[in-house]
Amino acid sequence: MSRIRISSGKTVFEAELRDTPTVSALLAALPFASSAQTWGAEVYFAAPVEAKLEPDAQQVVEPGTVCYWVEGSSLALPFGPTPASKQSEPRLATRCNILGKLVGDPRRLADVRAGDRIKVEKA
């Protein structure tokens, strides 16, 4: 299982990744930096990765799931409800590829603000 580090200022996470075609593309693109965006309790940011929707893509996920939003070429890190949520679950804008899971409390993502710099690298 591969691991990456996602950092924005003092907010640092490691993520355990699955073995999928999108994860392979992500690992090949490392390291990279991007600018954070927020959507409810979700942080997302552009990633230099091209991928197709995978068969097990999901729209409703657990907090801390590392997702790849195909239509937006972005990593999405939900940690709570989004504007699309029907209850308290993290609901992504559309179905996204599931890449893995953040290690630690994903609610720390609330410290990341729109416009903050995010760096993604191998752990």
PDB file of C-alpha atoms in Angstrom:
ATOM      1  CA  MET A   1       0.000   0.000   0.000  1.00  0.00           C
ATOM      2  CA  SER A   2       1.389   3.386  -1.019  1.00  0.00           C
ATOM      3  CA  ARG A   3       1.397   6.462   1.216  1.00  0.00           C
ATOM      4  CA  ILE A   4       1.418  10.149   0.402  1.00  0.00           C
ATOM      5  CA  ARG A   5       1.745  13.300   2.506  1.00  0.00           C
ATOM      6  CA  ILE A   6      -0.750  16.132   2.015  1.00  0.00           C
ATOM      7  CA  SER A   7       0.190  19.390   3.732  1.00  0.00           C
ATOM      8  CA  SER A   8      -1.148  22.910   3.998  1.00  0.00           C
ATOM      9  CA  GLY A   9       0.651  25.080   6.534  1.00  0.00           C
ATOM     10  CA  LYS A  10       0.557  23.290   9.890  1.00  0.00           C
ATOM     11  CA  THR A  11      -2.136  20.866   8.713  1.00  0.00           C
ATOM     12  CA  VAL A  12      -0.346  17.706   7.600  1.00  0.00           C
ATOM     13  CA  PHE A  13      -1.852  14.315   6.776  1.00  0.00           C
ATOM     14  CA  GLU A  14      -0.565  11.039   5.503  1.00  0.00           C
ATOM     15  CA  ALA A  15      -2.894   8.975   3.369  1.00  0.00           C
ATOM     16  CA  GLU A  16      -2.887   5.243   2.716  1.00  0.00           C
ATOM     17  CA  LEU A  17      -3.694   4.587  -0.923  1.00  0.00           C
ATOM     18  CA  ARG A  18      -5.252   1.636  -2.688  1.00  0.00           C
ATOM     19  CA  ASP A  19      -3.856   0.006  -5.823  1.00  0.00           C
ATOM     20  CA  THR A  20      -5.890   1.548  -8.659  1.00  0.00           C
ATOM     21  CA  PRO A  21      -5.111   3.084 -12.069  1.00  0.00           C
ATOM     22  CA  THR A  22      -5.852   6.565 -10.707  1.00  0.00           C
ATOM     23  CA  VAL A  23      -3.493   6.040  -7.759  1.00  0.00           C
ATOM     24  CA  SER A  24      -0.753   4.980 -10.204  1.00  0.00           C
ATOM     25  CA  ALA A  25      -1.289   8.194 -12.186  1.00  0.00           C
ATOM     26  CA  LEU A  26      -1.252  10.255  -8.978  1.00  0.00           C
ATOM     27  CA  LEU A  27       1.999   8.689  -7.767  1.00  0.00           C
ATOM     28  CA  ALA A  28       3.615   9.369 -11.148  1.00  0.00           C
ATOM     29  CA  ALA A  29       2.641  13.063 -10.865  1.00  0.00           C
ATOM     30  CA  LEU A  30       4.256  13.597  -7.422  1.00  0.00           C
ATOM     31  CA  PRO A  31       5.318  15.968  -6.024  1.00  0.00           C
ATOM     32  CA  PHE A  32       2.974  18.825  -6.887  1.00  0.00           C
ATOM     33  CA  ALA A  33       1.425  21.871  -5.282  1.00  0.00           C
ATOM     34  CA  SER A  34      -2.007  23.387  -5.791  1.00  0.00           C
ATOM     35  CA  SER A  35      -4.400  25.945  -4.357  1.00  0.00           C
ATOM     36  CA  ALA A  36      -7.114  24.755  -1.963  1.00  0.00           C
ATOM     37  CA  GLN A  37     -10.805  25.254  -2.598  1.00  0.00           C
ATOM     38  CA  THR A  38     -13.574  24.443  -0.151  1.00  0.00           C
ATOM     39  CA  TRP A  39     -17.133  23.186  -0.620  1.00  0.00           C
ATOM     40  CA  GLY A  40     -18.895  22.777   2.680  1.00  0.00           C
ATOM     41  CA  ALA A  41     -16.824  20.353   4.751  1.00  0.00           C
ATOM     42  CA  GLU A  42     -14.641  19.331   1.807  1.00  0.00           C
ATOM     43  CA  VAL A  43     -11.244  20.536   0.649  1.00  0.00           C
ATOM     44  CA  TYR A  44     -10.456  19.985  -2.996  1.00  0.00           C
ATOM     45  CA  PHE A  45      -7.653  21.067  -5.303  1.00  0.00           C
ATOM     46  CA  ALA A  46      -6.414  20.591  -8.857  1.00  0.00           C
ATOM     47  CA  ALA A  47      -4.118  17.623  -9.461  1.00  0.00           C
ATOM     48  CA  PRO A  48      -1.988  17.059 -12.598  1.00  0.00           C
ATOM     49  CA  VAL A  49      -3.673  13.704 -13.223  1.00  0.00           C
ATOM     50  CA  GLU A  50      -5.916  12.441 -16.000  1.00  0.00           C
ATOM     51  CA  ALA A  51      -8.129   9.466 -15.217  1.00  0.00           C
ATOM     52  CA  LYS A  52     -11.394   7.860 -16.215  1.00  0.00           C
ATOM     53  CA  LEU A  53     -14.188   7.047 -13.815  1.00  0.00           C
ATOM     54  CA  GLU A  54     -13.458   3.675 -12.213  1.00  0.00           C
ATOM     55  CA  PRO A  55     -16.167   1.002 -11.743  1.00  0.00           C
ATOM     56  CA  ASP A  56     -16.239   1.404  -7.933  1.00  0.00           C
ATOM     57  CA  ALA A  57     -16.542   5.224  -7.996  1.00  0.00           C
ATOM     58  CA  GLN A  58     -18.819   6.633  -5.295  1.00  0.00           C
ATOM     59  CA  GLN A  59     -20.631   9.854  -4.474  1.00  0.00           C
ATOM     60  CA  VAL A  60     -21.335   9.267  -0.763  1.00  0.00           C
ATOM     61  CA  VAL A  61     -18.171   8.414   1.189  1.00  0.00           C
ATOM     62  CA  GLU A  62     -16.824   8.268   4.724  1.00  0.00           C
ATOM     63  CA  PRO A  63     -15.081  11.341   6.211  1.00  0.00           C
ATOM     64  CA  GLY A  64     -11.379  11.259   5.353  1.00  0.00           C
ATOM     65  CA  THR A  65     -11.758   9.355   2.098  1.00  0.00           C
ATOM     66  CA  VAL A  66      -9.231  10.470  -0.524  1.00  0.00           C
ATOM     67  CA  CYS A  67     -11.149  10.900  -3.776  1.00  0.00           C
ATOM     68  CA  TYR A  68     -10.344  11.906  -7.339  1.00  0.00           C
ATOM     69  CA  TRP A  69     -12.986  14.056  -9.030  1.00  0.00           C
ATOM     70  CA  VAL A  70     -12.675  13.109 -12.712  1.00  0.00           C
ATOM     71  CA  GLU A  71     -14.727  16.029 -14.100  1.00  0.00           C
ATOM     72  CA  GLY A  72     -12.686  18.574 -12.141  1.00  0.00           C
ATOM     73  CA  SER A  73      -9.262  16.873 -12.354  1.00  0.00           C
ATOM     74  CA  SER A  74      -8.998  17.375  -8.602  1.00  0.00           C
ATOM     75  CA  LEU A  75      -8.364  15.539  -5.379  1.00  0.00           C
ATOM     76  CA  ALA A  76     -11.317  15.841  -3.006  1.00  0.00           C
ATOM     77  CA  LEU A  77     -10.952  15.378   0.734  1.00  0.00           C
ATOM     78  CA  PRO A  78     -14.383  15.384   2.401  1.00  0.00           C
ATOM     79  CA  PHE A  79     -14.532  15.582   6.201  1.00  0.00           C
ATOM     80  CA  GLY A  80     -18.238  16.268   6.740  1.00  0.00           C
ATOM     81  CA  PRO A  81     -21.403  17.434   4.991  1.00  0.00           C
ATOM     82  CA  THR A  82     -21.224  19.310   1.693  1.00  0.00           C
ATOM     83  CA  PRO A  83     -23.928  21.421   0.019  1.00  0.00           C
ATOM     84  CA  ALA A  84     -25.018  18.236  -1.819  1.00  0.00           C
ATOM     85  CA  SER A  85     -25.421  16.182   1.378  1.00  0.00           C
ATOM     86  CA  LYS A  86     -28.890  14.909   2.190  1.00  0.00           C
ATOM     87  CA  GLN A  87     -28.021  14.378   5.878  1.00  0.00           C
ATOM     88  CA  SER A  88     -24.689  14.479   7.670  1.00  0.00           C
ATOM     89  CA  GLU A  89     -22.785  12.251   5.243  1.00  0.00           C
ATOM     90  CA  PRO A  90     -20.057  13.613   2.985  1.00  0.00           C
ATOM     91  CA  ARG A  91     -21.649  13.705  -0.476  1.00  0.00           C
ATOM     92  CA  LEU A  92     -19.378  14.642  -3.377  1.00  0.00           C
ATOM     93  CA  ALA A  93     -20.537  16.740  -6.342  1.00  0.00           C
ATOM     94  CA  THR A  94     -20.506  13.622  -8.557  1.00  0.00           C
ATOM     95  CA  ARG A  95     -19.216  10.057  -8.349  1.00  0.00           C
ATOM     96  CA  CYS A  96     -15.455  10.092  -7.738  1.00  0.00           C
ATOM     97  CA  ASN A  97     -12.684   7.512  -7.840  1.00  0.00           C
ATOM     98  CA  ILE A  98     -11.782   6.247  -4.367  1.00  0.00           C
ATOM     99  CA  LEU A  99      -8.023   6.452  -3.830  1.00  0.00           C
ATOM    100  CA  GLY A 100      -7.617   5.730  -0.147  1.00  0.00           C
ATOM    101  CA  LYS A 101      -8.023   7.147   3.353  1.00  0.00           C
ATOM    102  CA  LEU A 102      -6.443   9.897   5.428  1.00  0.00           C
ATOM    103  CA  VAL A 103      -4.611   8.772   8.574  1.00  0.00           C
ATOM    104  CA  GLY A 104      -5.829  10.689  11.622  1.00  0.00           C
ATOM    105  CA  ASP A 105      -8.800  12.950  12.297  1.00  0.00           C
ATOM    106  CA  PRO A 106     -10.059  14.361   8.974  1.00  0.00           C
ATOM    107  CA  ARG A 107     -11.850  17.203  10.791  1.00  0.00           C
ATOM    108  CA  ARG A 108      -8.456  18.942  10.989  1.00  0.00           C
ATOM    109  CA  LEU A 109      -9.094  19.814   7.327  1.00  0.00           C
ATOM    110  CA  ALA A 110     -11.402  22.559   8.642  1.00  0.00           C
ATOM    111  CA  ASP A 111      -8.203  24.593   9.233  1.00  0.00           C
ATOM    112  CA  VAL A 112      -7.525  24.729   5.462  1.00  0.00           C
ATOM    113  CA  ARG A 113      -8.971  27.818   3.791  1.00  0.00           C
ATOM    114  CA  ALA A 114      -9.743  28.540   0.143  1.00  0.00           C
ATOM    115  CA  GLY A 115      -6.599  29.840  -1.514  1.00  0.00           C
ATOM    116  CA  ASP A 116      -4.188  28.075   0.871  1.00  0.00           C
ATOM    117  CA  ARG A 117      -1.277  26.291  -0.781  1.00  0.00           C
ATOM    118  CA  ILE A 118      -1.446  22.498  -0.654  1.00  0.00           C
ATOM    119  CA  LYS A 119       1.526  20.252  -1.313  1.00  0.00           C
ATOM    120  CA  VAL A 120       1.264  16.549  -2.168  1.00  0.00           C
ATOM    121  CA  GLU A 121       4.340  14.324  -2.034  1.00  0.00           C
ATOM    122  CA  LYS A 122       5.432  10.761  -1.322  1.00  0.00           C
ATOM    123  CA  ALA A 123       5.448   9.949   2.385  1.00  0.00           C
TER     124      ALA A 123
END
